[in-house]
CSV table of C-alpha atoms in Angstrom, one decimal:
chain,number,residue,atom,x,y,z
A,3,MET,CA,0.2,-0.1,0.4
A,4,LEU,CA,2.8,2.1,1.0
A,5,TYR,CA,4.4,2.0,-2.7
A,6,GLN,CA,1.2,2.5,-4.4
A,7,LEU,CA,0.1,6.2,-2.5
A,8,VAL,CA,4.0,6.9,-3.0
A,9,LYS,CA,3.5,6.2,-6.8
A,10,THR,CA,0.3,8.0,-7.0
A,11,TYR,CA,1.6,11.1,-5.0
A,12,ILE,CA,4.9,11.2,-7.2
A,13,LYS,CA,3.1,10.6,-10.3
A,14,THR,CA,0.7,13.4,-9.8
A,15,GLY,CA,3.8,15.5,-9.1
A,16,LEU,CA,5.3,14.6,-12.2
A,17,PHE,CA,1.9,15.8,-14.2
A,18,LEU,CA,2.5,19.2,-12.5
A,19,PHE,CA,6.2,19.4,-13.1
A,20,TYR,CA,6.3,18.5,-17.0
A,21,LYS,CA,3.9,20.2,-19.9
A,22,GLU,CA,4.2,16.4,-21.7
A,23,ILE,CA,5.2,12.9,-20.8
A,24,LYS,CA,4.8,11.5,-24.1
A,25,GLU,CA,5.2,7.7,-24.9
A,26,THR,CA,5.6,5.6,-27.8
A,27,GLY,CA,5.4,1.7,-28.3
A,28,ARG,CA,4.0,1.2,-25.4
A,29,GLU,CA,2.5,-2.2,-27.2
A,30,ASN,CA,5.8,-3.8,-26.9
A,31,ILE,CA,6.1,-4.7,-23.4
A,32,PRO,CA,4.8,-7.9,-22.6
A,33,SER,CA,1.8,-8.6,-20.4
A,34,LYS,CA,3.6,-10.7,-18.1
A,35,GLY,CA,6.9,-11.0,-16.9
A,36,PRO,CA,9.6,-10.9,-16.0
A,37,ILE,CA,11.1,-8.2,-17.9
A,38,LEU,CA,14.1,-6.3,-17.7
A,39,PHE,CA,13.9,-2.4,-18.5
A,40,LEU,CA,16.7,-0.7,-19.9
A,41,PRO,CA,16.6,3.0,-20.1
A,42,ASN,CA,19.5,5.5,-21.5
A,43,HIS,CA,20.4,8.2,-18.2
A,44,GLN,CA,20.8,12.0,-18.1
A,45,ASN,CA,18.5,13.0,-15.5
A,46,GLY,CA,19.6,12.3,-12.2
A,47,MET,CA,16.5,10.9,-10.0
A,48,MET,CA,13.9,12.1,-12.8
A,49,ASP,CA,14.4,8.9,-15.1
A,50,PRO,CA,13.3,6.2,-12.4
A,51,LEU,CA,10.7,8.1,-11.1
A,52,ILE,CA,8.8,8.7,-14.5
A,53,LEU,CA,9.4,4.7,-15.4
A,54,ALA,CA,8.2,3.2,-12.2
A,55,THR,CA,5.2,5.7,-12.2
A,56,ALA,CA,4.3,4.9,-16.0
A,57,ASN,CA,4.6,1.0,-15.9
A,58,LYS,CA,2.8,-1.3,-13.4
A,59,SER,CA,5.2,-2.6,-10.3
A,60,MET,CA,8.9,-2.5,-10.7
A,61,TYR,CA,12.1,-3.2,-8.4
A,62,PHE,CA,15.0,-1.3,-9.3
A,63,LEU,CA,18.5,-0.7,-8.2
A,64,ALA,CA,20.1,2.3,-6.3
A,65,ARG,CA,23.2,3.0,-5.2
A,66,ALA,CA,24.1,1.6,-1.5
A,67,SER,CA,24.8,4.6,0.1
A,68,ALA,CA,21.1,5.5,0.0
A,69,PHE,CA,20.6,2.4,2.1
A,70,LYS,CA,23.0,3.0,5.5
A,71,ASN,CA,20.5,4.8,7.4
A,72,LYS,CA,18.7,1.8,8.9
A,73,LEU,CA,14.8,3.9,8.9
A,74,ALA,CA,15.8,5.1,5.4
A,75,ALA,CA,16.7,1.5,4.2
A,76,LYS,CA,13.4,0.2,5.4
A,77,ILE,CA,11.5,2.6,3.8
A,78,LEU,CA,13.7,2.2,0.2
A,79,THR,CA,13.1,-1.8,0.4
A,80,LYS,CA,9.0,-1.4,0.8
A,81,LEU,CA,9.3,1.2,-2.1
A,82,HIS,CA,10.8,-1.4,-4.3
A,83,LEU,CA,15.0,-0.4,-4.1
A,84,VAL,CA,17.2,-2.8,-4.4
A,85,LYS,CA,21.1,-1.8,-3.2
A,86,ILE,CA,23.6,-2.3,-5.8
A,87,TYR,CA,27.5,-1.4,-4.7
A,88,ARG,CA,29.5,0.3,-6.8
A,89,LYS,CA,33.8,0.5,-7.4
A,90,ARG,CA,33.9,4.0,-7.1
A,91,ASP,CA,32.2,3.8,-3.7
A,92,GLY,CA,36.1,2.4,-2.4
A,93,VAL,CA,34.6,-1.0,-1.8
A,94,ASP,CA,35.0,-4.5,-2.9
A,95,SER,CA,31.6,-4.4,-4.9
A,96,LYS,CA,31.9,-7.5,-6.7
A,97,LYS,CA,31.9,-9.7,-3.6
A,98,LEU,CA,29.3,-7.5,-1.9
A,99,ASN,CA,27.1,-7.4,-5.2
A,100,GLU,CA,27.2,-11.0,-5.4
A,101,SER,CA,23.8,-11.5,-2.6
A,102,ILE,CA,22.7,-8.8,-4.4
A,103,PHE,CA,22.6,-10.7,-7.4
A,104,ASP,CA,21.0,-13.7,-5.6
A,105,GLN,CA,18.0,-11.3,-4.7
A,106,CYS,CA,17.4,-10.4,-8.1
A,107,LEU,CA,17.1,-13.9,-9.1
A,108,GLU,CA,14.7,-14.6,-6.6
A,109,LEU,CA,12.6,-11.2,-7.5
A,110,LEU,CA,12.5,-12.6,-11.2
A,111,ASN,CA,11.6,-16.0,-10.5
A,112,LYS,CA,8.6,-14.6,-9.4
A,113,ASP,CA,7.9,-13.3,-12.1
A,114,LYS,CA,8.5,-9.3,-11.2
A,115,ASN,CA,10.4,-6.6,-13.3
A,116,MET,CA,13.8,-4.6,-12.8
A,117,LEU,CA,14.2,-1.4,-13.9
A,118,ILE,CA,17.8,-0.8,-14.6
A,119,PHE,CA,20.1,1.7,-16.1
A,120,PRO,CA,22.5,-0.4,-17.9
A,121,GLU,CA,25.4,2.4,-18.1
A,122,GLY,CA,25.9,2.4,-14.4
A,123,SER,CA,25.6,5.8,-13.9
A,124,HIS,CA,24.1,9.5,-15.3
A,125,ASP,CA,25.2,11.9,-17.4
A,126,ILE,CA,23.6,14.7,-18.8
A,127,ILE,CA,25.6,14.5,-22.2
A,128,ARG,CA,23.4,13.8,-25.0
A,129,LYS,CA,24.7,10.1,-25.7
A,130,VAL,CA,25.0,6.7,-24.4
A,131,ARG,CA,27.9,5.4,-22.9
A,132,THR,CA,29.3,2.1,-23.3
A,133,LEU,CA,27.0,-0.6,-21.5
A,134,ARG,CA,27.8,-2.3,-17.7
A,135,ALA,CA,27.7,-6.5,-18.0
A,136,GLY,CA,25.4,-6.3,-14.5
A,137,PHE,CA,22.3,-6.7,-16.5
A,138,THR,CA,23.1,-9.2,-18.7
A,139,ARG,CA,24.7,-11.1,-15.9
A,140,ILE,CA,21.3,-11.1,-14.3
A,141,ALA,CA,19.4,-12.3,-17.2
A,142,PHE,CA,21.9,-15.1,-17.9
A,143,ASP,CA,21.7,-16.2,-14.1
A,144,PHE,CA,18.0,-16.1,-14.2
A,145,LEU,CA,18.3,-18.3,-17.4
A,146,ALA,CA,20.6,-20.5,-16.1
A,147,ALA,CA,18.3,-21.5,-13.0
A,148,ASN,CA,14.9,-21.7,-15.7
A,149,PRO,CA,16.3,-23.8,-18.6
A,150,THR,CA,12.7,-24.0,-20.1
A,151,LYS,CA,12.1,-19.8,-19.4
A,152,ASP,CA,13.0,-16.8,-21.1
A,153,ILE,CA,13.1,-13.2,-19.8
A,154,MET,CA,12.1,-10.1,-22.2
A,155,LEU,CA,14.8,-6.9,-22.0
A,156,ILE,CA,13.2,-3.9,-22.7
A,157,PRO,CA,15.4,-1.2,-24.2
A,158,ILE,CA,14.2,2.3,-23.8
A,159,GLY,CA,15.0,6.0,-25.0
A,160,LEU,CA,14.3,8.8,-22.4
A,161,ASN,CA,14.2,11.8,-24.2
A,162,TYR,CA,13.7,15.5,-22.4
A,163,ASP,CA,13.8,18.8,-24.8
A,164,ASN,CA,15.2,20.2,-21.6
A,165,THR,CA,16.8,18.1,-18.9
A,166,PHE,CA,17.4,21.7,-16.4
A,167,ASP,CA,13.9,23.6,-16.8
A,168,TYR,CA,10.5,22.8,-15.1
A,169,ALA,CA,7.5,22.6,-17.6
A,170,LYS,CA,9.2,20.7,-20.1
A,171,SER,CA,8.5,17.5,-22.2
A,172,ILE,CA,9.6,14.3,-22.3
A,173,HIS,CA,9.2,11.1,-25.2
A,174,VAL,CA,9.4,7.7,-23.5
A,175,ILE,CA,10.2,5.3,-27.0
A,176,TYR,CA,9.6,1.7,-25.3
A,177,GLY,CA,11.6,-0.9,-27.4
A,178,LYS,CA,10.4,-4.1,-29.1
A,179,PRO,CA,11.3,-6.9,-26.6
A,180,ILE,CA,14.6,-8.7,-26.5
A,181,SER,CA,14.8,-12.2,-25.9
A,182,ALA,CA,17.9,-13.0,-23.6
A,183,ARG,CA,17.8,-16.7,-24.2
A,184,SER,CA,18.2,-16.0,-28.3
A,185,PHE,CA,21.3,-14.4,-27.2
A,186,TYR,CA,22.4,-16.9,-24.6
A,187,ASN,CA,25.1,-19.5,-24.8
A,188,ALA,CA,25.9,-21.5,-21.9
A,189,LYS,CA,29.8,-22.5,-23.6
A,190,ASP,CA,30.8,-19.1,-24.2
A,191,ILE,CA,28.9,-17.0,-21.8
A,192,GLU,CA,31.4,-13.9,-22.3
A,193,LYS,CA,30.5,-13.7,-25.7
A,194,SER,CA,27.3,-14.2,-25.5
A,195,LYS,CA,27.3,-11.5,-22.6
A,196,ASN,CA,29.3,-8.9,-25.4
A,197,GLU,CA,26.7,-9.5,-28.1
A,198,LEU,CA,23.7,-8.5,-26.0
A,199,ILE,CA,25.7,-5.8,-24.7
A,200,GLU,CA,26.4,-4.3,-28.0
A,201,PHE,CA,22.7,-5.6,-29.1
A,202,VAL,CA,21.0,-3.3,-26.3
A,203,HIS,CA,23.4,-0.1,-26.5
A,204,GLN,CA,22.1,-0.2,-30.3
A,205,LYS,CA,18.9,0.0,-29.4
A,206,ILE,CA,18.8,2.6,-27.2
A,207,VAL,CA,21.0,4.8,-29.2
A,208,SER,CA,18.5,4.7,-31.7
A,209,GLN,CA,16.0,5.9,-29.2
A,210,THR,CA,17.5,8.9,-28.1
A,211,VAL,CA,19.7,11.8,-29.7
A,212,TYR,CA,23.1,10.3,-29.8
A,213,ILE,CA,26.2,12.8,-30.5
A,214,ASP,CA,29.0,11.2,-30.5
A,215,ASP,CA,31.3,13.7,-32.3
A,216,GLU,CA,33.1,15.0,-29.2
A,217,LYS,CA,34.8,18.0,-31.2
A,218,ASN,CA,31.4,19.7,-32.5
A,219,TYR,CA,29.5,18.5,-29.9
A,220,GLU,CA,28.6,22.2,-28.3
A,221,THR,CA,27.7,22.9,-32.1
A,222,ILE,CA,25.6,20.7,-32.7
A,223,ILE,CA,24.0,20.5,-29.5
A,224,SER,CA,23.2,24.5,-29.6
A,225,ASN,CA,21.5,24.0,-33.1
A,226,ILE,CA,19.1,21.3,-32.0
A,227,ASN,CA,15.8,23.3,-30.9
A,228,GLY,CA,13.6,21.4,-27.8
A,229,ALA,CA,11.1,19.5,-30.0
A,230,GLU,CA,13.8,18.0,-32.0
A,231,PHE,CA,15.4,16.2,-29.2
A,232,LEU,CA,11.9,14.4,-28.9
A,233,ASP,CA,12.4,13.2,-32.4
A,234,PRO,CA,15.1,11.3,-31.8
A,235,LYS,CA,15.2,9.2,-35.2
A,236,SER,CA,14.5,12.2,-37.1
A,237,THR,CA,17.3,14.5,-35.6
A,238,ASN,CA,20.1,11.6,-35.6
A,239,ASP,CA,19.5,11.1,-39.3
A,240,ASN,CA,19.9,15.0,-39.3
A,241,ILE,CA,23.2,14.5,-37.5
A,242,LYS,CA,24.9,11.7,-39.3
A,243,LYS,CA,24.0,14.3,-42.6
A,244,GLY,CA,26.2,17.4,-41.0
A,245,HIS,CA,23.2,19.1,-40.4
A,246,TYR,CA,23.2,21.0,-37.5
A,247,LEU,CA,27.4,21.6,-38.3
A,248,THR,CA,26.0,24.1,-41.7
A,249,LYS,CA,23.0,25.9,-39.5
A,250,GLU,CA,23.5,29.8,-40.4
A,251,THR,CA,21.6,30.5,-37.6
A,252,LEU,CA,21.8,29.3,-33.7
A,253,VAL,CA,18.2,28.0,-32.4
A,254,ASP,CA,16.3,30.6,-30.1
A,255,LYS,CA,16.5,28.6,-26.9
A,256,LYS,CA,15.3,31.5,-24.7
A,257,LYS,CA,13.2,30.8,-21.7
A,258,ARG,CA,9.7,31.5,-22.3
A,259,LYS,CA,7.3,32.4,-19.3
A,260,ASN,CA,3.7,33.6,-19.3
A,261,ILE,CA,1.8,34.9,-16.8
A,262,PHE,CA,0.5,32.6,-15.6
A,263,TYR,CA,3.9,30.9,-14.6
A,264,TYR,CA,4.7,34.5,-12.7
A,265,LEU,CA,1.2,34.5,-10.7
A,266,MET,CA,2.4,31.1,-9.7
A,267,ALA,CA,5.6,32.5,-8.5
A,268,LEU,CA,4.1,35.3,-6.8
A,269,ASN,CA,1.7,32.6,-4.7
A,270,SER,CA,4.7,30.7,-4.2
A,271,ILE,CA,7.5,33.4,-3.3
A,272,PHE,CA,8.9,31.6,-0.4
A,273,PRO,CA,9.9,28.4,-1.9
A,274,MET,CA,10.8,30.2,-5.1
A,275,LEU,CA,13.2,32.3,-2.5
A,276,PHE,CA,14.7,29.0,-0.8
A,277,TRP,CA,15.2,27.3,-4.5
A,278,LYS,CA,17.2,30.7,-4.9
A,279,TRP,CA,19.5,29.8,-2.3
A,280,LEU,CA,20.0,25.8,-3.1
A,281,LYS,CA,20.3,26.2,-6.4
A,282,PRO,CA,24.0,27.2,-6.7
A,283,LYS,CA,24.3,24.2,-3.9
A,284,VAL,CA,23.2,21.4,-6.7
A,285,LYS,CA,26.8,20.4,-7.9
A,286,MET,CA,26.1,17.8,-10.1
A,287,LYS,CA,24.0,19.7,-13.1
A,288,GLU,CA,21.8,16.3,-14.1
A,289,PHE,CA,20.1,16.9,-10.7
A,290,THR,CA,18.7,20.2,-11.0
A,291,SER,CA,15.5,18.8,-12.1
A,292,THR,CA,15.8,16.3,-9.4
A,293,ALA,CA,16.0,19.3,-6.8
A,294,LYS,CA,13.3,21.6,-8.3
A,295,TYR,CA,10.6,18.9,-8.6
A,296,SER,CA,11.7,17.8,-4.9
A,297,LEU,CA,10.6,21.0,-3.7
A,298,GLY,CA,7.8,20.4,-5.4
A,299,LEU,CA,6.8,17.7,-3.4
A,300,THR,CA,7.9,18.9,-0.4
A,301,ILE,CA,8.3,22.6,0.4
A,302,PHE,CA,6.0,23.7,-2.0
A,303,PRO,CA,3.0,21.9,-0.4
A,304,VAL,CA,4.1,22.6,3.2
A,305,PHE,CA,3.8,26.6,2.2
A,306,TYR,CA,0.5,26.5,0.6
A,307,PHE,CA,-1.0,24.4,3.1
A,308,LEU,CA,0.2,26.8,5.4
A,309,GLN,CA,-1.1,30.0,3.5
A,310,THR,CA,-4.5,27.7,3.5
A,311,LEU,CA,-4.6,27.8,7.4
A,312,LEU,CA,-3.9,31.7,7.6
A,313,ILE,CA,-6.6,32.6,4.9
A,314,GLY,CA,-9.0,30.4,6.8
A,315,SER,CA,-8.7,32.0,9.7
A,316,LEU,CA,-8.6,35.4,8.4
A,317,PHE,CA,-11.6,35.4,6.1
A,318,GLY,CA,-12.9,31.7,6.8
A,319,SER,CA,-13.5,28.1,5.3
A,320,SER,CA,-15.1,29.0,2.3
A,321,ILE,CA,-12.7,31.3,1.2
A,322,ALA,CA,-9.2,29.2,1.9
A,323,PHE,CA,-10.6,26.4,-0.1
A,324,LEU,CA,-11.0,28.6,-3.3
A,325,TYR,CA,-7.7,29.4,-2.3
A,326,VAL,CA,-6.6,25.7,-2.5
A,327,ILE,CA,-8.4,25.0,-6.1
A,328,LEU,CA,-6.5,28.4,-7.1
A,329,CYS,CA,-3.6,27.1,-6.2
A,330,PHE,CA,-3.7,24.0,-8.5
A,331,VAL,CA,-4.9,25.9,-11.5
A,332,LEU,CA,-2.5,28.1,-11.1
A,333,ILE,CA,0.4,25.3,-11.5
A,334,ILE,CA,-1.7,23.4,-14.2
A,335,LEU,CA,-1.7,26.5,-16.1
A,336,SER,CA,2.1,27.7,-15.4
A,337,THR,CA,2.7,24.0,-16.8
A,338,LYS,CA,0.7,23.0,-19.2
A,339,THR,CA,1.0,26.3,-21.2
A,340,ARG,CA,4.5,27.1,-20.9
């Protein structure tokens, strides 16, 4: 029940935070598990939140450092997070993760679904980095333990027109299911892993904007507008043709705000000032949206609640109720009309 409550709250927050969340290829998701969802990873915690709330119950891996506090560990476990150790944390990740892989296998044996970011880390750069072998280990361990079963892999492209700002759009593309069994060769596991990694990488690349030209990266990305980021197939074709190297004028990327945004900001003056204080403290750019969204789930509702109490004490419950409605209307209009 906790999972469903939190999921509903987070999904409502995403609706109010993003202008549009478009999905393509949902018909590619099998109706029965087990399934491994394999997306690219550009936008901090927003990536898992978007996918976890858009799909049926799933489990996903999170860095072990988040589980250090006992209370936090209990809550995260209830929310279907499974801890995973990383080399960069200065631990023997290979040894510690053995039990984690066993836990993943147990979940898959129960036909549960898992969300795994195969790049192994997040990066705001518009490029799918080399995939780690962890997802192949999980898939092939399942196949070895279940000779008569298969596990399906769903490559996912997460496409943001802007990974920093509020009231922007997302296009989530679910690729066709990949049979792990079709790549599995018990006599040559390493070859099987490498072939599966390469195949999944190519599929994810085709579903998100991919800029592999490091020398001209800044020029290319500055000439791609928001709508083009949401259409990876066409944009990737244009990148290959050198289209974004020959544009005569840069794309206009000025932030446009409307009257509803300013009214919403005025009504949220203290949370907005808090964000102004917090923004310089967000050191990793890919967590900018995560920080903004987190404030939207916490500080903003608390502020509106306190203002509602104040208005209710001064003008009565009817006016307070109208104020609550006004808050929601302003947020929706600010988000959906930007």
